[in-house]
XYZ file of C-alpha atoms in Angstrom:
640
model
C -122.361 -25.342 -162.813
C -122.009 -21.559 -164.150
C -120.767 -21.239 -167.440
C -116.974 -22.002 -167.174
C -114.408 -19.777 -168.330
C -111.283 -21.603 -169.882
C -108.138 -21.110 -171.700
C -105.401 -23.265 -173.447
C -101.807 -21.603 -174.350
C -99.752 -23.870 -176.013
C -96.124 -24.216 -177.210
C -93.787 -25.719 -179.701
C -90.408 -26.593 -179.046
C -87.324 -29.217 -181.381
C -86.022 -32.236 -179.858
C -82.929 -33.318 -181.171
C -83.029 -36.544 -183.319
C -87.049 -36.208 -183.444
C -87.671 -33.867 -186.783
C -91.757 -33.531 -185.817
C -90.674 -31.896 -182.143
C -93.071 -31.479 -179.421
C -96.068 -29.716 -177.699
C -96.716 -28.078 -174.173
C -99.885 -27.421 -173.594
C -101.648 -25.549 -170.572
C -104.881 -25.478 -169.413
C -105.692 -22.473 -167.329
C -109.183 -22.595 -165.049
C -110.305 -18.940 -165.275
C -114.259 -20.303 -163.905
C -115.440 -19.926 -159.792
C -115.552 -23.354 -159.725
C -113.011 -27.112 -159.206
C -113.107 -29.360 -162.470
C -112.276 -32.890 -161.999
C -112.194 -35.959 -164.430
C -112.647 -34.120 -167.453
C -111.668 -34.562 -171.142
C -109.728 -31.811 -173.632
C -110.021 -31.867 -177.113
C -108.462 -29.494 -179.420
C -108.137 -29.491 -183.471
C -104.914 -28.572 -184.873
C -103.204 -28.400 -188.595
C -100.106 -30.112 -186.755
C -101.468 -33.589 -185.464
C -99.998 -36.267 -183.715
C -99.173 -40.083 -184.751
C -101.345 -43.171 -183.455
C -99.082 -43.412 -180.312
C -98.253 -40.146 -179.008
C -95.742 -39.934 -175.679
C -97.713 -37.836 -173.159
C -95.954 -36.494 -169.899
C -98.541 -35.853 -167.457
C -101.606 -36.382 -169.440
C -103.055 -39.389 -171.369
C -103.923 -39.208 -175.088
C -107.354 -41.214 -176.089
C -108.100 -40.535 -179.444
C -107.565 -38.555 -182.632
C -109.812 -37.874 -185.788
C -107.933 -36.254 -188.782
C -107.379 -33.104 -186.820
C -109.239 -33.829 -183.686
C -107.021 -34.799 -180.649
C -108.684 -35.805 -176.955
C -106.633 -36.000 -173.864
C -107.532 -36.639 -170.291
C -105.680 -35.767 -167.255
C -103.387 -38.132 -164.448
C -106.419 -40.133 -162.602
C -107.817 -37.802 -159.482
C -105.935 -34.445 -160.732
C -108.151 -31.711 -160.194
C -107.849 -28.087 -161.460
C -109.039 -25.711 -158.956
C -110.319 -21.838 -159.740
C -106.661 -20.210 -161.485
C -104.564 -23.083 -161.286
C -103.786 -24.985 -164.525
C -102.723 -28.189 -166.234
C -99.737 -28.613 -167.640
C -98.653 -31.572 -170.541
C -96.573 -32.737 -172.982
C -96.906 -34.554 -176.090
C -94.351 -36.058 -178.523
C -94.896 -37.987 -181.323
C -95.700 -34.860 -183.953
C -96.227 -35.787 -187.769
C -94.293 -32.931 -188.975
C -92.647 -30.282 -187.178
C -94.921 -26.856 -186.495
C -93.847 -23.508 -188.199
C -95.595 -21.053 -187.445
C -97.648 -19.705 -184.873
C -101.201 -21.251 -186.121
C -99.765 -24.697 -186.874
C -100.852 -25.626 -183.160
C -104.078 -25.616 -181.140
C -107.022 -23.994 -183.578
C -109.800 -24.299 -181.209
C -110.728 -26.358 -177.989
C -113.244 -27.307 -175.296
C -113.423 -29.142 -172.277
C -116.027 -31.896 -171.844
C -116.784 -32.086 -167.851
C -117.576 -35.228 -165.629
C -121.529 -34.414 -166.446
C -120.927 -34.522 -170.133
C -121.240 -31.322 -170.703
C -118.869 -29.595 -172.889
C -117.339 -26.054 -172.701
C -115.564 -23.267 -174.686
C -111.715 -23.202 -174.406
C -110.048 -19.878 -175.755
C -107.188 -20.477 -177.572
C -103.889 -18.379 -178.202
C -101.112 -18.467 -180.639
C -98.938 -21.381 -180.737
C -95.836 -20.146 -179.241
C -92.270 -21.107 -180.004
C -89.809 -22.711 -177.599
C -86.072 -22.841 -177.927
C -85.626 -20.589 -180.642
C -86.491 -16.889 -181.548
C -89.689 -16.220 -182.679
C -89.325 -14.123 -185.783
C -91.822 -11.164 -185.654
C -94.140 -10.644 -189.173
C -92.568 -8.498 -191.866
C -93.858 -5.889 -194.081
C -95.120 -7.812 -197.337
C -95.834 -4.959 -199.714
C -93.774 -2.105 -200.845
C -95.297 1.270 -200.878
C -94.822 0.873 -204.751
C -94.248 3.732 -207.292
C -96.113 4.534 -210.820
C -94.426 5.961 -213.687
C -98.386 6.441 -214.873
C -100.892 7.739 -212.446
C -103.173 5.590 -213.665
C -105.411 3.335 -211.235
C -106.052 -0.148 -213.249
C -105.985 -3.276 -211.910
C -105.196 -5.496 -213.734
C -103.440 -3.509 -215.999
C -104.431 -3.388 -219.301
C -102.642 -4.828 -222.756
C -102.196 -1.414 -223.938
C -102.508 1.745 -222.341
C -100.821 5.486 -223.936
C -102.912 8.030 -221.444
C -102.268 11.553 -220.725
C -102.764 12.351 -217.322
C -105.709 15.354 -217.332
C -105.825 18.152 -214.239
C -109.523 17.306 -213.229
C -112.163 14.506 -212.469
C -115.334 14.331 -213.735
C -117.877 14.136 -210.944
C -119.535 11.295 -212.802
C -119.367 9.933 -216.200
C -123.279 9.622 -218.368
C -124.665 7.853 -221.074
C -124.301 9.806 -224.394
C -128.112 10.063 -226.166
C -128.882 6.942 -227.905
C -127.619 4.447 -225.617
C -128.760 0.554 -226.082
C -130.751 -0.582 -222.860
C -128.049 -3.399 -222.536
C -125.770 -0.482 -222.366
C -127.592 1.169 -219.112
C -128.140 -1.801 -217.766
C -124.222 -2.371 -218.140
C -123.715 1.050 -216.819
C -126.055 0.015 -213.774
C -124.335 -3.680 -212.723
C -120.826 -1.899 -212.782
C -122.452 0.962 -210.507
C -123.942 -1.632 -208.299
C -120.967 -3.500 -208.309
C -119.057 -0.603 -206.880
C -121.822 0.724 -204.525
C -121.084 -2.666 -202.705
C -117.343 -2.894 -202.744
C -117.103 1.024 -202.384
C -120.120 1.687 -200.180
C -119.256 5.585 -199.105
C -117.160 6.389 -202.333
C -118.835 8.726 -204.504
C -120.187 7.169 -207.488
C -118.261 6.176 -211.486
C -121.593 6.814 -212.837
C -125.086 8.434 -213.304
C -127.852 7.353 -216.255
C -128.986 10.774 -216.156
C -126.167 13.725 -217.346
C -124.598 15.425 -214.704
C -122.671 19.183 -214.096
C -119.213 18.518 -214.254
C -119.625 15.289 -215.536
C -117.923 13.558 -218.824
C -120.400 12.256 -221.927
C -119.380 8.108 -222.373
C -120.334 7.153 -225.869
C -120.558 3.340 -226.693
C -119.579 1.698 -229.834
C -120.427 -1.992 -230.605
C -117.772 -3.541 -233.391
C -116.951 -6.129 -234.750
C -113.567 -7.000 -234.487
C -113.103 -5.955 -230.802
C -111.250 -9.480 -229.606
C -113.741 -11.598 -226.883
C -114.176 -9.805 -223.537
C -112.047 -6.936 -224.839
C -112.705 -3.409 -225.090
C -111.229 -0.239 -226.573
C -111.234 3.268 -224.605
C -110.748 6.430 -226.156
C -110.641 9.728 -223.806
C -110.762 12.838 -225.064
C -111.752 16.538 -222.785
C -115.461 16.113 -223.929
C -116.152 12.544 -223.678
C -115.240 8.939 -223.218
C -115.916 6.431 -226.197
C -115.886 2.691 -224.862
C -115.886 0.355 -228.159
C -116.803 -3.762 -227.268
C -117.707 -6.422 -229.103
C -119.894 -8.615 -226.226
C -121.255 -8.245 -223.210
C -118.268 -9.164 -221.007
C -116.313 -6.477 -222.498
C -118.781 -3.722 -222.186
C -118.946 -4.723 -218.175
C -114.647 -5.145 -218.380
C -114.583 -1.421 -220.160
C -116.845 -0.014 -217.389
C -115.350 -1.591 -214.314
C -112.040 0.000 -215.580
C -113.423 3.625 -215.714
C -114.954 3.168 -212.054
C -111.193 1.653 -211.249
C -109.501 5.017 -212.420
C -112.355 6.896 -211.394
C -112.014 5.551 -207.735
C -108.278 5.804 -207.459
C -107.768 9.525 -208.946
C -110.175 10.757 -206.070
C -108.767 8.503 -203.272
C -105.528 9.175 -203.922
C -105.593 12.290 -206.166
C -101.463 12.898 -205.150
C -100.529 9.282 -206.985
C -103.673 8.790 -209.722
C -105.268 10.996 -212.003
C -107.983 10.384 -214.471
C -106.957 10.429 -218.130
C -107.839 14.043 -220.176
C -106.430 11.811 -223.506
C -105.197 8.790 -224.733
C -105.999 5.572 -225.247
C -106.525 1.824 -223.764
C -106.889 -1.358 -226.103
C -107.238 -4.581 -223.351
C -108.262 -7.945 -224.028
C -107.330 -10.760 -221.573
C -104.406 -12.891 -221.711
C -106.253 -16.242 -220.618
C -109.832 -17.404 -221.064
C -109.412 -18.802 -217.350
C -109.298 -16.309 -214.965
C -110.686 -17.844 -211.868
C -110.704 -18.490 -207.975
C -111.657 -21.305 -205.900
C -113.166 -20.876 -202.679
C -113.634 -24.282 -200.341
C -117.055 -24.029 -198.308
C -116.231 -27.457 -196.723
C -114.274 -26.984 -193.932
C -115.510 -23.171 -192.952
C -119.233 -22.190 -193.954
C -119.342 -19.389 -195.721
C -122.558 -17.838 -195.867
C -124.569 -16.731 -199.440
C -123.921 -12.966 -198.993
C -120.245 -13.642 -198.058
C -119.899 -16.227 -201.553
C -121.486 -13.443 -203.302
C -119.376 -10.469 -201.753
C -116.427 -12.963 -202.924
C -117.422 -12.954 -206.424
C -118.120 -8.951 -206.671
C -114.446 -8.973 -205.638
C -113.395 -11.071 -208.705
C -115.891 -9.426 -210.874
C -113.690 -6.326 -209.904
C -110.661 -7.809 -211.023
C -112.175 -8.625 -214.378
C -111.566 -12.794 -213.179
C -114.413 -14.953 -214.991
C -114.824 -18.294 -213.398
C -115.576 -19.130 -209.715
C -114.529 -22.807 -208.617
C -117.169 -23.316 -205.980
C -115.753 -26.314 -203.673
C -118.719 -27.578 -202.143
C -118.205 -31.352 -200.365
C -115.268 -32.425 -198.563
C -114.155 -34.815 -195.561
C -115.932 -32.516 -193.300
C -118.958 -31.573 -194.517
C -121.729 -31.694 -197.588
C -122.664 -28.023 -197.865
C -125.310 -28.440 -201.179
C -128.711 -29.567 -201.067
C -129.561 -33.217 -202.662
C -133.323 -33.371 -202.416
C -132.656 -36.965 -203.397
C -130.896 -37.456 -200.078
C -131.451 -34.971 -197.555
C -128.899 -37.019 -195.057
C -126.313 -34.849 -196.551
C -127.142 -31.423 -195.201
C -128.360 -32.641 -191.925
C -126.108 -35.606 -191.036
C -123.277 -34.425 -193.404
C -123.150 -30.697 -192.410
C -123.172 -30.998 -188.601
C -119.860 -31.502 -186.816
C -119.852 -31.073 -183.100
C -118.725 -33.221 -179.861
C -121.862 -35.231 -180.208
C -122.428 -35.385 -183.728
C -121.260 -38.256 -186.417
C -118.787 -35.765 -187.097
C -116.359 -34.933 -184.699
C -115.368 -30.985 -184.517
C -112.499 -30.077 -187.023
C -110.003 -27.068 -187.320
C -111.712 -24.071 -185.530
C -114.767 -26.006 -183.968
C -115.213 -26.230 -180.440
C -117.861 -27.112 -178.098
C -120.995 -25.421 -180.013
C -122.594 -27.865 -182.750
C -121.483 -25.978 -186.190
C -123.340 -26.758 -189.493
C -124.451 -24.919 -192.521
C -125.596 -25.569 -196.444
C -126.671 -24.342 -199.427
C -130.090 -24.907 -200.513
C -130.665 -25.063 -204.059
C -132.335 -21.719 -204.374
C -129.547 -20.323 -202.646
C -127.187 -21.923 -205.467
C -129.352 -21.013 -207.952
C -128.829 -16.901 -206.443
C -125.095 -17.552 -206.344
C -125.330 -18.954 -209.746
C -127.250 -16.112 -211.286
C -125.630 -13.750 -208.995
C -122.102 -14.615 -210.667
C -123.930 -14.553 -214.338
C -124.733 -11.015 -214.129
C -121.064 -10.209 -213.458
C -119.518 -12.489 -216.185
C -118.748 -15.109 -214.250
C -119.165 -18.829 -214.255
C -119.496 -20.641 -211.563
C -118.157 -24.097 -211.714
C -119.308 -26.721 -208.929
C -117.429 -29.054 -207.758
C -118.281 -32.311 -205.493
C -114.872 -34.006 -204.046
C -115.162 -37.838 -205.130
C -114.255 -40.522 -204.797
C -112.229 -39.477 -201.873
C -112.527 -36.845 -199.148
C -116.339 -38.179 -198.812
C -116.374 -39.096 -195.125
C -118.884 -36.649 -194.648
C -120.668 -38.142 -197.407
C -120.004 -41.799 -196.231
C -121.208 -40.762 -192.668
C -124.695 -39.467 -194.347
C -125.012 -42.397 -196.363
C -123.488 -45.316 -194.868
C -125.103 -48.340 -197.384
C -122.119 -46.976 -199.473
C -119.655 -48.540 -197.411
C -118.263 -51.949 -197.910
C -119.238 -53.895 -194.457
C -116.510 -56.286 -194.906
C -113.696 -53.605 -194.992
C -112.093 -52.845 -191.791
C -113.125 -49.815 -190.357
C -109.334 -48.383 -190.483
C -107.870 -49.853 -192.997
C -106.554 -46.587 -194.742
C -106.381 -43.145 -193.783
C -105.935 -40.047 -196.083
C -103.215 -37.455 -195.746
C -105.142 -35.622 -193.579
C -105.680 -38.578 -191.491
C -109.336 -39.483 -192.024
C -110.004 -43.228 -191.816
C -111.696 -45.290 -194.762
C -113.187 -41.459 -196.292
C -113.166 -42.767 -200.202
C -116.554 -43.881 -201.960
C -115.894 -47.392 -203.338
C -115.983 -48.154 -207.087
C -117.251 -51.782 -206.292
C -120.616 -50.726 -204.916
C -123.102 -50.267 -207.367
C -125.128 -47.955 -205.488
C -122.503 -45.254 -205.544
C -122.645 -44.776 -208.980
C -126.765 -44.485 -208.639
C -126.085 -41.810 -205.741
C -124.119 -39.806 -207.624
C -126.358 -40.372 -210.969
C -129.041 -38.904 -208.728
C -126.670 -35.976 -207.036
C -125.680 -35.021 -210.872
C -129.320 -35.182 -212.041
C -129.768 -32.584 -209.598
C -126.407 -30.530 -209.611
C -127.490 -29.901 -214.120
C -130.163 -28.539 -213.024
C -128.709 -25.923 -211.323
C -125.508 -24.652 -212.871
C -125.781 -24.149 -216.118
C -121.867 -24.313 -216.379
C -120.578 -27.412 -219.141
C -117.909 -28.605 -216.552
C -118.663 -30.117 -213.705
C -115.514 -30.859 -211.124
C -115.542 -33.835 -209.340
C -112.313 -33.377 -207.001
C -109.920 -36.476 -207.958
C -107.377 -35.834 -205.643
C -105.724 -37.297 -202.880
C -106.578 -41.058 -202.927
C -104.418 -42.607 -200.844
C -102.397 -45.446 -202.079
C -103.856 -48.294 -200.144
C -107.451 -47.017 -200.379
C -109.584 -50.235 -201.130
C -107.446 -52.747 -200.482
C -108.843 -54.127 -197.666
C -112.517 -54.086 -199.622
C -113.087 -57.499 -200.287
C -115.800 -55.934 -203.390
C -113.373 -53.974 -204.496
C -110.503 -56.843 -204.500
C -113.400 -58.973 -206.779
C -114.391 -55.922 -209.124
C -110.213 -55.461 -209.287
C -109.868 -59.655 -209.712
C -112.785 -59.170 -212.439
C -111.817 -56.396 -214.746
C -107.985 -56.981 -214.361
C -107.486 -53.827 -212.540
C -104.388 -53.057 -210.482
C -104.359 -51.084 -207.316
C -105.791 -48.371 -206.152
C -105.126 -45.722 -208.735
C -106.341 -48.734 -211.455
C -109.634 -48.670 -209.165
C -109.963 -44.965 -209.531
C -109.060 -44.809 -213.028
C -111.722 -47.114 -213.303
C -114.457 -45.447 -211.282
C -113.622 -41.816 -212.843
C -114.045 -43.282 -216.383
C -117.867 -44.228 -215.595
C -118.702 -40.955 -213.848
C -117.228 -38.938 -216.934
C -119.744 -41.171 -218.627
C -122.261 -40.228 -216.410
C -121.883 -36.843 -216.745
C -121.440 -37.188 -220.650
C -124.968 -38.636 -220.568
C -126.054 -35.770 -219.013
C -124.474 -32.658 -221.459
C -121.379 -32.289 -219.086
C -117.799 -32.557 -219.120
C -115.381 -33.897 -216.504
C -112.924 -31.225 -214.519
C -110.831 -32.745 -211.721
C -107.396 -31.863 -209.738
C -104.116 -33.653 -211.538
C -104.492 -36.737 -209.880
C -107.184 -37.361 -212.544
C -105.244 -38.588 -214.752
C -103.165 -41.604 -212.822
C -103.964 -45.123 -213.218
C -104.416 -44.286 -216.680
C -106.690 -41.317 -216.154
C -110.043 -40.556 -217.692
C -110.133 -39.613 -221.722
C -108.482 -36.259 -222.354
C -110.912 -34.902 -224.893
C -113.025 -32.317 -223.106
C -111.236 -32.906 -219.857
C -109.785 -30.328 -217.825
C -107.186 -30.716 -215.315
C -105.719 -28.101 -212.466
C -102.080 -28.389 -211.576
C -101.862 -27.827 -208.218
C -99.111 -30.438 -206.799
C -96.458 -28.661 -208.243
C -95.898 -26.634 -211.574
C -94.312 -29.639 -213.542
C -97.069 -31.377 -213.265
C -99.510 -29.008 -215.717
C -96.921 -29.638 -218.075
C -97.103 -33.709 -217.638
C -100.612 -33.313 -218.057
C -100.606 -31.091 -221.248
C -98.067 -33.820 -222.889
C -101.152 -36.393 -222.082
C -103.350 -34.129 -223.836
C -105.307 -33.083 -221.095
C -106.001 -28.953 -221.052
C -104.858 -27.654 -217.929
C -105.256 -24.509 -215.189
C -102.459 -24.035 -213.410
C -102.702 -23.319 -209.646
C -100.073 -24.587 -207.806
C -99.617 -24.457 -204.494
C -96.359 -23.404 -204.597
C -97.664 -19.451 -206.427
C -101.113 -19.625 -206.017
C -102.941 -21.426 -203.002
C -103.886 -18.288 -200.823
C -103.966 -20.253 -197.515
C -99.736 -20.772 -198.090
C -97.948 -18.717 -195.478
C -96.581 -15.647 -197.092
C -93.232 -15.180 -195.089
C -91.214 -17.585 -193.186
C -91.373 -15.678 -189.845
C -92.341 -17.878 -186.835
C -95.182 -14.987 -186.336
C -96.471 -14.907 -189.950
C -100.143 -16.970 -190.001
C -100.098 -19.637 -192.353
C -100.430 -23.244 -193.923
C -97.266 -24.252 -195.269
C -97.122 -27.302 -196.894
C -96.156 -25.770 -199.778
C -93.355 -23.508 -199.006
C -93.836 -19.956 -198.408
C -95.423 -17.471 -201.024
C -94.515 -14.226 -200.943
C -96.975 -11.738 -202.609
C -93.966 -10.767 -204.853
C -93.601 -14.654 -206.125
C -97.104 -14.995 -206.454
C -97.296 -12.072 -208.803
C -94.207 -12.511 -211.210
C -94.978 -16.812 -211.099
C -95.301 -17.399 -214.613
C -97.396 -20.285 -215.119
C -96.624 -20.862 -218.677
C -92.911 -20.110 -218.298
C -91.906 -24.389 -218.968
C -94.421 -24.650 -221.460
C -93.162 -25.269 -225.491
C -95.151 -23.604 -228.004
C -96.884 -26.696 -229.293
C -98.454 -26.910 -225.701
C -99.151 -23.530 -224.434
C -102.915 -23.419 -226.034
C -103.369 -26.845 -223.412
C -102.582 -24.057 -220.497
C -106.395 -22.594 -220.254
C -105.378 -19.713 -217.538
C -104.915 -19.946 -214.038
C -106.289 -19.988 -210.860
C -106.467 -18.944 -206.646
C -106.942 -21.173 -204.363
C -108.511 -20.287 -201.431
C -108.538 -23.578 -199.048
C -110.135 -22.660 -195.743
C -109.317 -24.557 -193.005
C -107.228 -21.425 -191.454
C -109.491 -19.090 -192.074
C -111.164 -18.835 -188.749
C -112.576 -14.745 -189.088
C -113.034 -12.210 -192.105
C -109.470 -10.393 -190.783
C -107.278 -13.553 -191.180
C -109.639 -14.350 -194.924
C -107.995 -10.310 -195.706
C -104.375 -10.819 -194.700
C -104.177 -14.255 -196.780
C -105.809 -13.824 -199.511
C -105.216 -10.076 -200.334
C -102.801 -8.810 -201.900
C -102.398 -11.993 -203.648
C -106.206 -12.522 -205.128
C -105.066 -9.644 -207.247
C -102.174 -10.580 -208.186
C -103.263 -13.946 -209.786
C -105.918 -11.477 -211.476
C -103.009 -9.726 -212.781
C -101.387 -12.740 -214.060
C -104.445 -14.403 -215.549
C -104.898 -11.033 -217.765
C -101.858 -8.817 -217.849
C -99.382 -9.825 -220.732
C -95.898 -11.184 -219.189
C -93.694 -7.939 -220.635
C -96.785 -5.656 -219.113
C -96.474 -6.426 -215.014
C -94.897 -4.299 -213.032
C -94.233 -5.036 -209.358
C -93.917 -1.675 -207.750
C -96.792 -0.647 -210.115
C -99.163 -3.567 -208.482
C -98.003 -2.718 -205.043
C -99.377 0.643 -205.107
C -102.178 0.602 -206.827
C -103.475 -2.706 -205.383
C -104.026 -0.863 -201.657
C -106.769 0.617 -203.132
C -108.707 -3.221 -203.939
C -111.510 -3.925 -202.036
C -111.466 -6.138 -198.676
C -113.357 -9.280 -198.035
């Protein structure tokens, strides 16, 4: 037949006595041509229990967030007509309008399968609460664009802007070369802004004179400004690039917005960061993200002065890095599509969707990230979230367990590697083998998190390897399995980072572990009183997929609560923490967790203005944020 032209609207509406509510969904034939015994499938955040009550449609099957209905027997949909159902049974009531259908496609009586457009989830019953304003225009007692703002800063605001600031004779060549990755940097974030900087001097330019000292704190600088020149004083490399990507900040935003900024004519700025972990985390996983869009991701944070990029590689749905040692992963553990071992997740439809990494391409990231101070910290989600792992590899499975016997949060069946089979721990020997040789970083994160409680209990290995070491349960067994990878990667120069759920079961040594909070803020505190040094990045401040406003029409996970940009930028991580344990809290951390983020528009409306705020936090001093000061200064940031 011609290609078909469909669309699905769907609906949320509360039931009395039935907290999860329910669905109506409509399927609207906008093709030439009359469909008959055919199949929907849509993906959707908000998913329905094992038995779901359907009116007018029957439900067949559900992976995680992959649901399949079929219509009454002999209903047929005719060119503009449509097909209307119900379903009950939700796990959790929707709240906003992208907690229902994410994508969708029809599969016909022929087998083939075809593109449903999908709208808004719509809200029944109740008023749906248009999206507010997040920011406030803001106000600046100093016209001074910096973000984040600095330790210190007494500036005089000066009348004019030099057209370019240039190297003072005598410069070091690691001092043009700094000069020329800050102009780069801002050539890509900035593309038709006029240039910070020239290497050769300029009319109506400013001289910049560099001083290397010792005594300059790590990754701080010192800025003296003065009618004639600019002196930048540093004592390593990251603070020469810091020192420089400030000048281009105030450069930038005193000729954008010459009415609000100004550059300084005197004064001075003495900056030095207030944690040594300033990073973000971006999830690959469940969205593919390709190499130019990691690296435009990192020239963002590299703009915010942030240091460490949490690159979340493996998950449930797919293996996105390149194991020569088992090239199943990036072919059978990438590809999820109607067809494929992998059934299509949040945003797929009826197109095959894959993607991966190869290790040149992480070796570019990697070196990519170097160049701009930045670390880049790998991380491979074990021992669960691995069904895309499990589905490339499936001699990693116990046989004997039932095929269903547990499901994760997110409703994946049986997705945890098993500490009783030997040959996990010589796949992963082999995927770390590989993963040193690429990142140069010291940790390496292996995930950690989200076990659930039953996982391994129908395993009749695991029940002999529990039976044989005197281990109990499930969080015994994973205690048990993280203590021989952090072994593993001990053998191999490495230390262990993981998510908080680490340390149960009675965890993994502390010494040279690090742990990120993200459950809930109490829990970096737990974890520094077990000795374990922490990143906080809770949910609840600083996971960028969190809704930001409780309006019905405000996009959004939310989990977690809402997060306001406002809470997200006064959160004070360290605010429960005693003395004796603040040097355990390393710094903090964004999340950004990507199975919402369907287009580079909805990426921009989560994550900014927040991404900047948590750079704020991770370097500003407490008594130095200002609100209002953030809010209008940070329009100026550069988009995804």
């Amino acid at each position: 037949m011609a290609t078909a032209q469909f669309r699905l609207e769907n609906a949320w509406h509360p039931i009395a006595r039935d907290e999860g509510g329910g669905f109506v969904v409509t399927l609207v034939n906008l093709s030439a041509e009359t469909i008959a015994d055919f199949k929907l499938a849509y993906t959707s955040l908000t998913r329905v229990g094992d038995a779901p009550a359907c009116g007018n449609a029957a439900f067949l099957r559900r992976n995680a967030n992959f649901h399949q209905y079929a219509p009454p027997a002999g209903l047929s949909l005719a060119p503009g007509r449509s097909w209307r159902f119900t379903v009950e049974g939700l796990l959790r009531p929707a709240r906003h309008r992208t907690d229902g259908a994410k994508s969708a496609y029809l599969t016909l009586a022929d087998g083939s399968h075809h593109a449903v457009e999908v709208g808004d989830l719509m809200l029944e019953g109740r008023h749906s609460e248009p999206a507010p304003q997040l920011l406030p225009e803001g106000e600046v007692r100093e016209p001074f664009s910096i973000l984040p703002w600095p330790a210190k800063a007494s500036l005089t605001a000066g009348d004019t802007i030099p057209v370019a600031l240039h190297p003072a004779a005598g410069a070091t060549l690691d001092e043009l070369r700094a000069i020329d990755t800050v102009l780069s940097l801002f050539q890509r974030l900035y593309s038709v802004a006029h240039v910070p900087f020239a290497l050769a001097p300029v009319h109506e330019g400013r001289v910049l004179r560099f001083a290397r000292q010792d005594g300059v704190a790590p990754s701080g600088y010192e800025l003296t400004f003065a009618a004639d020149a600019v002196k930048l004083r540093y004592g390593d490399a990251a603070g020469l690039q810091y020192g420089l990507t400030v000048l281009a900040q105030l450069l930038h935003g005193a000729r954008t917005k010459p009415d609000t900024f100004r550059f300084p004519a005197s004064g001075m700025i003495l900056d030095a960061p207030r944690y040594g972990w300033r990073g973000c985390h971006l999830d690959v996983s469940r969205q593919f993200y390709p190499v130019a869009d990691v690296k435009r991701l990192i020239d963002i944070l590299a703009w915010f002065r942030m240091n460490t990029f949490h690159w979340h590689l493996t998950d449930d749905e797919a293996w996105r890095l390149e194991i020569k040692a088992f090239p199943e992963l990036t072919t059978v553990g990438v590809l999820r599509g109607p067809d494929e071992p992998l059934l299509p997740q949040l945003g797929n439809g009826a197109e095959p969707v894959g993607g991966f990494y190869t290790q040149e391409q992480a070796r570019e990231v990697v070196a990519h990230a170097a160049a701009l101070a930045i670390e880049v910290v790998p991380e491979i989600d074990i021992p669960g979230h691995s069904t895309a792992a499990l589905a490339a590899l499936p001699d990693l499975i116990d046989g004997q367990e039932a095929p269903d016997s547990y499901r994760s949060v997110q409703g994946y069946p049986n997705n945890a590697l098993n500490p009783a089979i030997e040959r996990t721990y010589e796949f992963l020997g082999k995927v770390f083998d590989e993963m040193v040789a690429i990142f140069p970083s010291k940790l390496i994160h292996i995930g950690g998190d989200e076990v659930a409680a039953n996982t391994w209990m129908a395993s009749p290995l695991a029940r002999s390897l529990m039976e044989r070491e005197g281990i109990e349960g499930t969080f015994g067994l994973q205690s048990y399995f993280m203590k021989r990878i952090q072994g593993m990667l001990a053998d191999r120069g490495r230390s262990l980072a993981g998510w908080d759920e680490v340390s149960h079961g009675g965890g993994v040594d502390p010494a040279g572990t690090l742990l990120m909070a993200w459950q809930k803020p109490e829990v970096g505190l737990e974890l520094a009183k077990q000795g374990y040094d922490v990143v906080m990045t809770p949910g609840q401040a600083y996971y960028l997929d969190m809704v930001q406003a409780s309006e019905w029409q405000e996009p959004g996970a939310s989990w977690a609560g809402t997060v306001p940009p406002h809470h997200t930028y006064t959160y004070e991580a360290v605010g429960e923490f005693p003395e004796a344990l603040k040097p355990r809290m390393r710094g903090v951390q964004a999340c950004i967790w990507s199975e919402h983020f369907l287009n580079r528009d909805y990426f921009n409306h989560l994550v900014f203005p927040r991404l900047p705020a948590v750079a704020e936090a991770a370097w500003t001093p407490a008594e130095g944020k200002d609100w209002l000061r953030f809010a209008a200064i940070v329009r100026l940031s550069p988009r995804y």
